[in-house]
Tab-separated table of C-alpha atoms and ligand atoms in Angstrom:
chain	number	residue	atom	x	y	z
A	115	UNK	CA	2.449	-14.522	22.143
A	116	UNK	CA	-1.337	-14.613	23.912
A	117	UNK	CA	-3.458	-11.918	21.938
A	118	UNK	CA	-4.581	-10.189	25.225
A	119	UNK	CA	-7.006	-7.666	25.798
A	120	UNK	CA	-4.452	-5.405	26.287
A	121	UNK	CA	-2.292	-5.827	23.471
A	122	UNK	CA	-5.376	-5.504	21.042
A	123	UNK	CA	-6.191	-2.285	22.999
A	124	UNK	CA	-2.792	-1.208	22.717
A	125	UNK	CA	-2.743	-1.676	18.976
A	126	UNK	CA	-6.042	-0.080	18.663
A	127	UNK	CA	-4.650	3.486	20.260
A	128	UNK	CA	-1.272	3.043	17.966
A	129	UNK	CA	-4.138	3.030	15.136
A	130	UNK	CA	-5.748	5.903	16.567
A	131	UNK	CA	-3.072	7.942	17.862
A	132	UNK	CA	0.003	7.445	15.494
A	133	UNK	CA	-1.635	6.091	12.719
A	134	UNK	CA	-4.895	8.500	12.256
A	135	UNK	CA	-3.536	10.901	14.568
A	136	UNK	CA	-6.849	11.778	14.970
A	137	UNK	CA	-7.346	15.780	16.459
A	138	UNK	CA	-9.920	16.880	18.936
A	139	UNK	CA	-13.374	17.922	17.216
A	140	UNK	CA	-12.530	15.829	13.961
A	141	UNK	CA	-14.996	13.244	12.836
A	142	UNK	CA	-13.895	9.329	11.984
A	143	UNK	CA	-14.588	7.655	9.124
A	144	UNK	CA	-14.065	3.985	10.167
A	145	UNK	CA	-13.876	0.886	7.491
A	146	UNK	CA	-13.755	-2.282	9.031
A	147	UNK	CA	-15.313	-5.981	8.060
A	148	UNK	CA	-18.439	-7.162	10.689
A	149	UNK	CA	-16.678	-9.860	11.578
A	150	UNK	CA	-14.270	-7.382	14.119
A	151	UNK	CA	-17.134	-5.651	15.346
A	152	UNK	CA	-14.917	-6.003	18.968
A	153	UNK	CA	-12.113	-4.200	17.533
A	154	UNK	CA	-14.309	-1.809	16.157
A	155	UNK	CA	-16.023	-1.021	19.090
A	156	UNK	CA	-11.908	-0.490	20.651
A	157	UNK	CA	-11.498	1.747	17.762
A	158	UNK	CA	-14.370	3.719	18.178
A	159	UNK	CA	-13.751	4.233	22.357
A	160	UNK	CA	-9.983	5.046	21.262
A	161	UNK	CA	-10.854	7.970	18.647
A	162	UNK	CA	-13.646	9.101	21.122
A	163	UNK	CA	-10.878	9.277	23.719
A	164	UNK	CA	-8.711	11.365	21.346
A	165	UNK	CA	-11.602	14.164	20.976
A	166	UNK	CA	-13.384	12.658	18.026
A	167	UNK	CA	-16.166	14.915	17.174
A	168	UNK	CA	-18.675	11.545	16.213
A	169	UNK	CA	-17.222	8.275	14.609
A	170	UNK	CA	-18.887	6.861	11.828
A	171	UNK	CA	-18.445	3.333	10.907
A	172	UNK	CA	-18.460	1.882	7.476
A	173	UNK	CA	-19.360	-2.126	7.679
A	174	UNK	CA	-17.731	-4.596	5.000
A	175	UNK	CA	-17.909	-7.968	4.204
A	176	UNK	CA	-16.171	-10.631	1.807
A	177	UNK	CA	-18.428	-12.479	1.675
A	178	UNK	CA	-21.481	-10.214	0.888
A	179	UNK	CA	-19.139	-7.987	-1.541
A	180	UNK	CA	-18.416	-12.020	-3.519
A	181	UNK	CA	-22.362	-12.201	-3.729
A	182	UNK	CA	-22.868	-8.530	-5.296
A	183	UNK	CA	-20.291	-9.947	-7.894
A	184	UNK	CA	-22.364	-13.274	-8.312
A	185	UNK	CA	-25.472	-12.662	-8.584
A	186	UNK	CA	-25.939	-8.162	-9.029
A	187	UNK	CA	-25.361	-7.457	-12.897
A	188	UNK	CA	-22.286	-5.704	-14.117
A	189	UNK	CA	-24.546	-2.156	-14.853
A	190	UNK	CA	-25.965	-2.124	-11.366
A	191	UNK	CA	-22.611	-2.340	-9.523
A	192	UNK	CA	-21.125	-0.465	-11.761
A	193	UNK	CA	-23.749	2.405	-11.166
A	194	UNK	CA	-22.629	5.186	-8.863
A	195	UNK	CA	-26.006	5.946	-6.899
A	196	UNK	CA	-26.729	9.691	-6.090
A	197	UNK	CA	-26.673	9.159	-1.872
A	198	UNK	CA	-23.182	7.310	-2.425
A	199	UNK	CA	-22.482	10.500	-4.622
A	200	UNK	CA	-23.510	12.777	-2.148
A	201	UNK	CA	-21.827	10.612	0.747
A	202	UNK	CA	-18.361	10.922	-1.237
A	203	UNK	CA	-19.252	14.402	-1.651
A	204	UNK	CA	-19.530	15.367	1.844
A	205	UNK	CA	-16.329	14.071	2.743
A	206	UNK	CA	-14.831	17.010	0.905
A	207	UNK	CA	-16.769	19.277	3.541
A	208	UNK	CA	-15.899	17.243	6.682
A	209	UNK	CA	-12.800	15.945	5.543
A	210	UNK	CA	-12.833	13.205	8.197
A	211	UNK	CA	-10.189	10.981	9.382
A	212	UNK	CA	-9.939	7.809	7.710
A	213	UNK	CA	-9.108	4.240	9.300
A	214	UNK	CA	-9.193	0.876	7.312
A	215	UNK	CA	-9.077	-2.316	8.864
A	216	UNK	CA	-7.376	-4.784	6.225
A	217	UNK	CA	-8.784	-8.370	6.860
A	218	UNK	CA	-9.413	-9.251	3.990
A	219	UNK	CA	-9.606	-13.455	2.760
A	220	UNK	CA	-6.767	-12.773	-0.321
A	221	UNK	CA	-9.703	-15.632	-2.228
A	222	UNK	CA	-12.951	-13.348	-1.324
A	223	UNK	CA	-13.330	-12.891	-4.943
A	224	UNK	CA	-11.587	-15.822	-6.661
A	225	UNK	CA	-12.780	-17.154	-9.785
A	226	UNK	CA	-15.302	-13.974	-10.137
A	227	UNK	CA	-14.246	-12.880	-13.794
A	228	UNK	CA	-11.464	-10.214	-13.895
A	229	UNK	CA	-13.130	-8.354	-16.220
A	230	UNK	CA	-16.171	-7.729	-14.829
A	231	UNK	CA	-14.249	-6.680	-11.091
A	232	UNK	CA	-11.959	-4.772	-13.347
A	233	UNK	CA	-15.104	-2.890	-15.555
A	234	UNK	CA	-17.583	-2.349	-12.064
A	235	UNK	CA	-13.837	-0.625	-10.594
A	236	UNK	CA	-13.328	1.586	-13.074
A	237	UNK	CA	-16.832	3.010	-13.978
A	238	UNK	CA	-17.230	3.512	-9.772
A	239	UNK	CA	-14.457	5.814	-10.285
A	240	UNK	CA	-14.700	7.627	-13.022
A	241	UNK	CA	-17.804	9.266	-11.129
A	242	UNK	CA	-16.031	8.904	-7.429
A	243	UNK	CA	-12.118	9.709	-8.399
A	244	UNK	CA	-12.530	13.620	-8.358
A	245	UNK	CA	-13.985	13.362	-4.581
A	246	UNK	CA	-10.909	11.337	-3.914
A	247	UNK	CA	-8.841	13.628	-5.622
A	248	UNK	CA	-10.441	16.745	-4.063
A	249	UNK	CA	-9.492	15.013	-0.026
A	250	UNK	CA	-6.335	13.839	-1.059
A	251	UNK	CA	-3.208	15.462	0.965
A	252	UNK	CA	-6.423	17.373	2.932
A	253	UNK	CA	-7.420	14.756	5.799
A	254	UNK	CA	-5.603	11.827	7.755
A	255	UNK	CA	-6.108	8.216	7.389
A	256	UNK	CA	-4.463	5.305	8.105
A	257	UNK	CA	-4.767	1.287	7.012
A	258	UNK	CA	-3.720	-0.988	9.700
A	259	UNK	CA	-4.584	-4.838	9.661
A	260	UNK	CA	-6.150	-7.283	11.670
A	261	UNK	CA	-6.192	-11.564	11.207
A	262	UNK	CA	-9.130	-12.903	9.739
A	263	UNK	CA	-9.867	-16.651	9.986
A	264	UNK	CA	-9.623	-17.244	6.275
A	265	UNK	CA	-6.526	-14.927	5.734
A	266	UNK	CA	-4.777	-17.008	8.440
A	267	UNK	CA	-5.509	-20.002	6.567
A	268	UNK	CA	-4.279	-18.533	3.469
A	269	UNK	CA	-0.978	-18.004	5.235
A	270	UNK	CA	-0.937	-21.151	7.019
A	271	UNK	CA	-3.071	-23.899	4.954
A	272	UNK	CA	-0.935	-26.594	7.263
A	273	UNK	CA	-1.990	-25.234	10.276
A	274	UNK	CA	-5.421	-25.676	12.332
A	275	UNK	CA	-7.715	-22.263	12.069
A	276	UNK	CA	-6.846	-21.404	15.839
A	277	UNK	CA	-2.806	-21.528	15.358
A	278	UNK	CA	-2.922	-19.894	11.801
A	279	UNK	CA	-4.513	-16.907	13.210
A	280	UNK	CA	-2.122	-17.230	16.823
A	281	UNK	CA	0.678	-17.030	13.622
A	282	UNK	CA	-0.669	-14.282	11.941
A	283	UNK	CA	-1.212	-12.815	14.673
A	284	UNK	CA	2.255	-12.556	16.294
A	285	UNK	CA	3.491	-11.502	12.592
A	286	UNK	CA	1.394	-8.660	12.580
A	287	UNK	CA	1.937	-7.380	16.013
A	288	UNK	CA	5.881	-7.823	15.437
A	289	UNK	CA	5.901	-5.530	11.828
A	290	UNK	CA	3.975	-3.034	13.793
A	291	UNK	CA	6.385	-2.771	16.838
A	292	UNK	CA	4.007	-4.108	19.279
A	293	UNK	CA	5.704	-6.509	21.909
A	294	UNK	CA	3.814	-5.943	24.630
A	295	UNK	CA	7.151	-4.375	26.323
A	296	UNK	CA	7.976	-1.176	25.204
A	297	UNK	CA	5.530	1.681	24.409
A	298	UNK	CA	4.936	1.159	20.364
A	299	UNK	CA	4.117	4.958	20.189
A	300	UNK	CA	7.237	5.594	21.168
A	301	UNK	CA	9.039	2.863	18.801
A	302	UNK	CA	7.327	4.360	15.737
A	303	UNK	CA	8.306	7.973	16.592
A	304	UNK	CA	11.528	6.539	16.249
A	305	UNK	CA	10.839	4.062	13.158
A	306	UNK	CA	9.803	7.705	11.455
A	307	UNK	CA	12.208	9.718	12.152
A	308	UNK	CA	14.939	6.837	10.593
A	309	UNK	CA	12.823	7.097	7.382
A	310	UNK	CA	12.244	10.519	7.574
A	311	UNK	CA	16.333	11.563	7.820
A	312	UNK	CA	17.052	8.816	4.651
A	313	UNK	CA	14.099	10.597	2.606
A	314	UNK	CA	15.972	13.387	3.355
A	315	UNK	CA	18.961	12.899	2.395
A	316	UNK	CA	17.770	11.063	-0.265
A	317	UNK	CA	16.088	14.098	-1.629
A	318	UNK	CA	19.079	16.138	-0.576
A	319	UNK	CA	21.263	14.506	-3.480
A	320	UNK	CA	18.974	15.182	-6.531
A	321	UNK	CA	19.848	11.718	-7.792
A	322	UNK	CA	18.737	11.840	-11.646
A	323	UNK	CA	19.076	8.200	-12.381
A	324	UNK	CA	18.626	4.874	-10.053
A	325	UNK	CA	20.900	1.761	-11.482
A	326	UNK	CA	20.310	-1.810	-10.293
A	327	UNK	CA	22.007	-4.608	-9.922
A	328	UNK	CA	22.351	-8.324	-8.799
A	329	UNK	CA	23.939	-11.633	-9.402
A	330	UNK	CA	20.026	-12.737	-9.568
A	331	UNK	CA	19.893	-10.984	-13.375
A	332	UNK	CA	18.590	-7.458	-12.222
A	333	UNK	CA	20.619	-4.798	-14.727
A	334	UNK	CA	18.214	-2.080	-14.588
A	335	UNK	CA	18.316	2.130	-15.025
A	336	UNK	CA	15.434	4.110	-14.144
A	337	UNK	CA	14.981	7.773	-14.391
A	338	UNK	CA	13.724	10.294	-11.550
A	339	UNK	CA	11.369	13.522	-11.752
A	340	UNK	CA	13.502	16.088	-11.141
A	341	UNK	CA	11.407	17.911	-8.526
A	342	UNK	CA	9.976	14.633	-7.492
A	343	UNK	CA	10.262	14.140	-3.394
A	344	UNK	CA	11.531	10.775	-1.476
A	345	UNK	CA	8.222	10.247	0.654
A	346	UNK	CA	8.116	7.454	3.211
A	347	UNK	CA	6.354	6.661	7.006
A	348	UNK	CA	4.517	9.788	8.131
A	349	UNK	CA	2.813	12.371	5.969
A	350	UNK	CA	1.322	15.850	6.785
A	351	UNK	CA	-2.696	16.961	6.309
A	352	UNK	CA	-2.196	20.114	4.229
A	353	UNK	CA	-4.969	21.759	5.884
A	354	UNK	CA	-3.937	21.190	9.278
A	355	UNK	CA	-1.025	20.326	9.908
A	356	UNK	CA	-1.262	16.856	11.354
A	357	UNK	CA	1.396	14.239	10.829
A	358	UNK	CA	-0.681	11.051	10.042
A	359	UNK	CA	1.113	7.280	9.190
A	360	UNK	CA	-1.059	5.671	6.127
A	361	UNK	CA	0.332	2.535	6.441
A	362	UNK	CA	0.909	0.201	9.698
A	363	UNK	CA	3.272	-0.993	8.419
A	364	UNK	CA	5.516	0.537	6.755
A	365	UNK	CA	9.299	0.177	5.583
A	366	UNK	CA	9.620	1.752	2.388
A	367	UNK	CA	11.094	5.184	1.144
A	368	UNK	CA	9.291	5.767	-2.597
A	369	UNK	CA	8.919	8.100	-5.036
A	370	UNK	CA	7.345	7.840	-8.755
A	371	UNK	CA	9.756	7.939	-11.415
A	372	UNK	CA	9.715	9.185	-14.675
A	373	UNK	CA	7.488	7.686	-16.376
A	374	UNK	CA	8.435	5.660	-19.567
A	375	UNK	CA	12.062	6.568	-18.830
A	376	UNK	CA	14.041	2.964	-17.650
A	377	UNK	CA	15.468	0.519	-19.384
A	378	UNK	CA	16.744	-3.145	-18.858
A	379	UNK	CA	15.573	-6.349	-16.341
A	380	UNK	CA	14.278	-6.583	-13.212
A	381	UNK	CA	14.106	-10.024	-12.018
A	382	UNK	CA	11.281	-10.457	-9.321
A	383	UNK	CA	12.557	-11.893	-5.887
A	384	UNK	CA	9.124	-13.052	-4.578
A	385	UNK	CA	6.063	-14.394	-5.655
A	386	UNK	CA	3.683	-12.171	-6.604
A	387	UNK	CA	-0.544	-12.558	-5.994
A	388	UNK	CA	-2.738	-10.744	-8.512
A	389	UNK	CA	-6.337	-11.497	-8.875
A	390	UNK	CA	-5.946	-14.066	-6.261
A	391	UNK	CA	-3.338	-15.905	-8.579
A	392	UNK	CA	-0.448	-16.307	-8.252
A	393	UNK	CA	2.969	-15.220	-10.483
A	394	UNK	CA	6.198	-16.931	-9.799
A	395	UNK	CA	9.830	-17.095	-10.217
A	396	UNK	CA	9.387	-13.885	-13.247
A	397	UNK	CA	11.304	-11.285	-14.775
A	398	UNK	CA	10.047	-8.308	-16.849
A	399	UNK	CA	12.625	-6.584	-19.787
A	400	UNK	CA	11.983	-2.498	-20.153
A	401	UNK	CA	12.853	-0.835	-23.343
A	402	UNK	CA	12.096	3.236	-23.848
A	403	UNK	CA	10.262	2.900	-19.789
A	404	UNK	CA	8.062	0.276	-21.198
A	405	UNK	CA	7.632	-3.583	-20.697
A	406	UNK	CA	8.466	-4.906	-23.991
A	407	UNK	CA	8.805	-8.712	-22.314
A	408	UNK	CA	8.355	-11.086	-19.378
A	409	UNK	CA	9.013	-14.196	-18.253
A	410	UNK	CA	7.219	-15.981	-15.252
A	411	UNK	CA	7.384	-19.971	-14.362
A	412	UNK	CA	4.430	-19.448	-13.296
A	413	UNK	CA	1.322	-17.212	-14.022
A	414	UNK	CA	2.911	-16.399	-17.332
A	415	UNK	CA	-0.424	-15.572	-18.616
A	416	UNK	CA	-1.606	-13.299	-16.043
A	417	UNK	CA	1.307	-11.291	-16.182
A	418	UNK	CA	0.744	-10.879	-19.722
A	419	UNK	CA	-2.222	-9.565	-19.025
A	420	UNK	CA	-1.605	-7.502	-16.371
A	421	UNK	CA	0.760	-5.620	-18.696
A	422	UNK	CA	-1.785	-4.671	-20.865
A	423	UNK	CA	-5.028	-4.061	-18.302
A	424	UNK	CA	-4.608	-0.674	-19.985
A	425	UNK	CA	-2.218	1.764	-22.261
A	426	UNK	CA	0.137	2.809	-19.352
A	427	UNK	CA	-0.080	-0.589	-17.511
A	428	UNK	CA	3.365	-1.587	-18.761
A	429	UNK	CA	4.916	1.807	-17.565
A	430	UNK	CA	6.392	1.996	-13.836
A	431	UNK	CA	4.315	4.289	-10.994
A	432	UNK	CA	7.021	3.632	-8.069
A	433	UNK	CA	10.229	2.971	-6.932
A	434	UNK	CA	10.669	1.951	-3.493
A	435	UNK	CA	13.570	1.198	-1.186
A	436	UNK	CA	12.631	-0.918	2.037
A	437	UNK	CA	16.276	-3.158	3.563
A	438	UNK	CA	16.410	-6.430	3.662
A	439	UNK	CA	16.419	-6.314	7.803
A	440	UNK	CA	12.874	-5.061	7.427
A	441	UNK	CA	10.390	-7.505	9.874
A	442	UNK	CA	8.391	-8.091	7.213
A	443	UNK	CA	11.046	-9.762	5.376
A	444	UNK	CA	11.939	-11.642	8.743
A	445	UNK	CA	8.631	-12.981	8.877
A	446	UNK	CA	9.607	-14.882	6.566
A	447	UNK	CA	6.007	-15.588	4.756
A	448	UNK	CA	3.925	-13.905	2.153
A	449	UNK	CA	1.356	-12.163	3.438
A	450	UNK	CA	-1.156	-12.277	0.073
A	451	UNK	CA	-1.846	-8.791	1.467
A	452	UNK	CA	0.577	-5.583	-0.192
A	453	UNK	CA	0.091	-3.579	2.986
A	454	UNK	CA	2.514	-6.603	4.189
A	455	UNK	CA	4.221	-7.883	1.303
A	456	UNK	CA	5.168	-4.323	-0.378
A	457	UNK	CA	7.238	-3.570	3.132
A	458	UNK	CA	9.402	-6.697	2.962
A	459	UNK	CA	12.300	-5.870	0.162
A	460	UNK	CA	13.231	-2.929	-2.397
A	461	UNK	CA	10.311	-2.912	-4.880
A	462	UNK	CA	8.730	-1.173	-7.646
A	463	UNK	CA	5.144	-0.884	-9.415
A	464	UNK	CA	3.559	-1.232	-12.882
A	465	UNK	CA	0.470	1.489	-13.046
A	466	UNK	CA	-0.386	4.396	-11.409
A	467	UNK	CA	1.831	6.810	-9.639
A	468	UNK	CA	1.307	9.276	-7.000
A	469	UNK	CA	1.137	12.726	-7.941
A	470	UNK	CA	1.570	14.146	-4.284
A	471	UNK	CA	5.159	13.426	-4.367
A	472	UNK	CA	5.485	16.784	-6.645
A	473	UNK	CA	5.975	19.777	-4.640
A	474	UNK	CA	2.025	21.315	-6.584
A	475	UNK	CA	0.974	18.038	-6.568
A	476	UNK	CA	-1.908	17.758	-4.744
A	477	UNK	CA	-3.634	20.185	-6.566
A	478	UNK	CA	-2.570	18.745	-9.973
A	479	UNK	CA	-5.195	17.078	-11.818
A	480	UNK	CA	-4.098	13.186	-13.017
A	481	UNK	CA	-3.836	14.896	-16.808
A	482	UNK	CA	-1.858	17.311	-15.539
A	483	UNK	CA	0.526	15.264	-13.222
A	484	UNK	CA	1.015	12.847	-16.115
A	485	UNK	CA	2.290	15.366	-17.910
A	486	UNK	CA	5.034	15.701	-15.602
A	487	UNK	CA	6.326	11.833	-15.869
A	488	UNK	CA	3.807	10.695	-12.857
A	489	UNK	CA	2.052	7.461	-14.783
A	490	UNK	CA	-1.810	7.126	-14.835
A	491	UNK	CA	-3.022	3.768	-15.144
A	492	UNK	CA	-6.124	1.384	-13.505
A	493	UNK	CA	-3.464	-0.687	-11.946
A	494	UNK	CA	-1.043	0.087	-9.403
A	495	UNK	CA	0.802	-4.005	-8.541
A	496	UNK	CA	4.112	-4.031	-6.563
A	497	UNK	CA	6.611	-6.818	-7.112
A	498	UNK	CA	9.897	-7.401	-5.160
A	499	UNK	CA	12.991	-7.005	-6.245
A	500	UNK	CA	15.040	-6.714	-3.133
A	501	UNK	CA	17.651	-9.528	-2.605
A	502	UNK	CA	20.108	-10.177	-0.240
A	503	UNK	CA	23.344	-8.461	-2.816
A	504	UNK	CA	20.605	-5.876	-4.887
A	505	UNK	CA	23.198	-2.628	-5.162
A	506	UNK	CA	21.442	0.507	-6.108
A	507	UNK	CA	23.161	3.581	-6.883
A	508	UNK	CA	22.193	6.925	-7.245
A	509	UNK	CA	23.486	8.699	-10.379
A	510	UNK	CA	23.504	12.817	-10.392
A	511	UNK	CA	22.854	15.408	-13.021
A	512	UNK	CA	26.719	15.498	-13.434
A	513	UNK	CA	27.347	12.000	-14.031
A	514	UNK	CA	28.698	11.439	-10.385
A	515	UNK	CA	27.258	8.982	-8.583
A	516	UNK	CA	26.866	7.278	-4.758
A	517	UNK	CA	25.952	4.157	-3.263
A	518	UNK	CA	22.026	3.715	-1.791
A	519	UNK	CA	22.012	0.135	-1.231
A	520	UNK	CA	24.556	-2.499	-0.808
A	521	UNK	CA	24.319	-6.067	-0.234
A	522	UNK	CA	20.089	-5.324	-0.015
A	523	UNK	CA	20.299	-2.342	2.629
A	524	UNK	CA	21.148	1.060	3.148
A	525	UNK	CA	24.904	1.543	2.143
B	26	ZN	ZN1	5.346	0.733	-2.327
């Protein structure tokens, strides 16, 4: 497929339009690396054209954020300074549209030490976490990707720079229903109303209990909120109304489950990348909703430590059901990017949850939503467990029970 003018300003109005759905007289927040200035500039014309108010565009750059990490000490980056302050403050007046442009080298920060990433991450939002709290549910935003040289490579090492990127390319284009044809507005309005009706019937059967199982060595129970919804594909702003889709793409149906409330194995069906390293061929045991052991061919280590990056990293967040027919999954590659690589099977995450899948939750504080079994933790990491005979049934309140998945899709 030749990456036309057109097709990138086709994507770049699905971005706008579907994704953002951004609303006459709202103002753009816009995230996107210097290196796609051209898209940006798209981007900008396309949320102009939709009535944006003013666009405002956030610049980013591996390789600049890989020399803060160098050379800046930990205390400096760490430090939240009072314009950022008052910049993360404002949003919670303007509450502006957000897009992010994902194009991101998966190695931008290899071999910078874990723990100081890990320690400048979670002092920046201790101070910046109750602005983000305070906008969540309350304005649109949207990530969406596009191929940067070095995350084509990363995908394609065999391949010259100019095809890996053609490759990447077409894979992108093809998970977000772009193919040049048929009008991808149109194809996701479809794509969410499928995930819409199976969250809803999904929520519909006040399943209590998930059990799965396959010949790989998954034999796993986990427990559900009770009043916790099925979310998936489009969400609502709260203060206006809009339907907005964060993710482009998207597969997956999720909730958070009860956290420290499953039991049993979950063997992992694809590799997974975490701190630019990679863990393969692994399997993590759950006693009492906790990770009590694991097993990984490779990247043993890191997974150990991963488990323990803090009190609650070893208790689940999510649950999430994507089929194996998803085009992620056809692609057939990983992506080394979880906007990609979390839509391509059934999977499930160790760390944080997402308190807006209670009915209150938006305005719950994190103390309060753990309370009700949502998990709190400085990691959120997806692994796959989706294979081609995972089962997964859905057991009731009265012990009766139906089929969700069969043979890795929707029974
Ligand atoms: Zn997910």
């Amino acid at each position: 497929m030749q990456i036309t003018l057109e097709l990138l300003q086709s994507y770049a109005r699905l971005i706008v339009r579907s994704g953002a759905n951004v609303r006459p007289g709202q103002t753009v927040l816009l995230n996107i690396a210097v290196e796609q200035a051209d898209f940006a500039e798209m981007l900008t014309e396309e949320c102009y054209k939709a009535g944006a108010k003013k666009v405002n565009v956030e610049w980013q750059s591996d390789a600049i954020s890989r020399l803060h990490f160098q050379y800046a000490a930990q205390e400096t980056l760490a430090e939240v300074l009072p314009w950022e302050e008052a910049k993360a403050k404002q949003m919670t007046v303007d509450l502006p549209c957000r897009i992010f442009i994902a194009s991101q080298d998966p190695d931008a920060l290899a071999g910078i030490s874990p723990e100081k990433l890990s320690a400048v991450g979670q002092s920046r939002a201790r101070v910046l976490k109750p602005y983000r709290n305070a906008i969540d549910g309350k304005h649109q935003w949207t990530i969406a990707a596009y191929p940067s040289e070095k995350w084509a490579k990363k995908c394609f090492p065999e391949e010259t720079t100019e095809n890996a990127v053609a490759k990447l390319w077409e894979a992108v284009l093809k998970t977000v229903r772009i193919d040049g044809e048929h009008d991808p507005v149109a194809a996701w309005q479809a794509h969410t109303t499928f995930i819409s009706e199976k969250a809803a019937w999904l929520n519909a059967q006040q399943f209590r209990r998930l059990r799965y199982a396959s010949a790989n060595g998954t034999d796993f129970t986990v427990e559900l909120i009770p009043d916790a919804r099925w979310e998936g594909a489009a969400a609502v702003n709260s203060q206006n109304g809009a339907s907005y889709i964060p993710n482009m793409p998207t597969e997956e149906i999720f909730t958070s489950p009860l956290a420290g409330s499953c039991e049993g194995t979950l063997v992992a069906t694809k590799p997974l990348s975490w701190n630019s390293q990679l863990i393969e061929n692994f399997s993590i045991t759950f006693e009492n909703g906790r990770a009590v052991s694991c097993r990984a061919e490779k990247g043993q280590e890191l997974l150990e430590k991963m488990l323990v990056m803090d009190e609650c990293a070893n208790m689940l967040g999510e649950v999430a059901l994507v089929p194996k027919e998803s085009p992620v999954n056809r692609c057939g590659f990983l992506f080394y990017e979880t906007l990609f690589d979390e839509n391509a099977c059934c999977h499930v995450a160790l760390g944080a949850g997402f308190k807006e899948v209670l009915p209150d939750g938006d305005d719950l504080s994190t103390a309060e939503a753990q309370k009700r079994g949502i998990n709190d933790s400085i990691i959120h990491v997806d692994f796959m467990v989706g294979s081609d005979d995972l089962s997964i049934d859905g057991i009731r309140a009265d012990g009766s029970s139906a089929p969700i998945f069969r043979n890795g899709t929707w029974a």
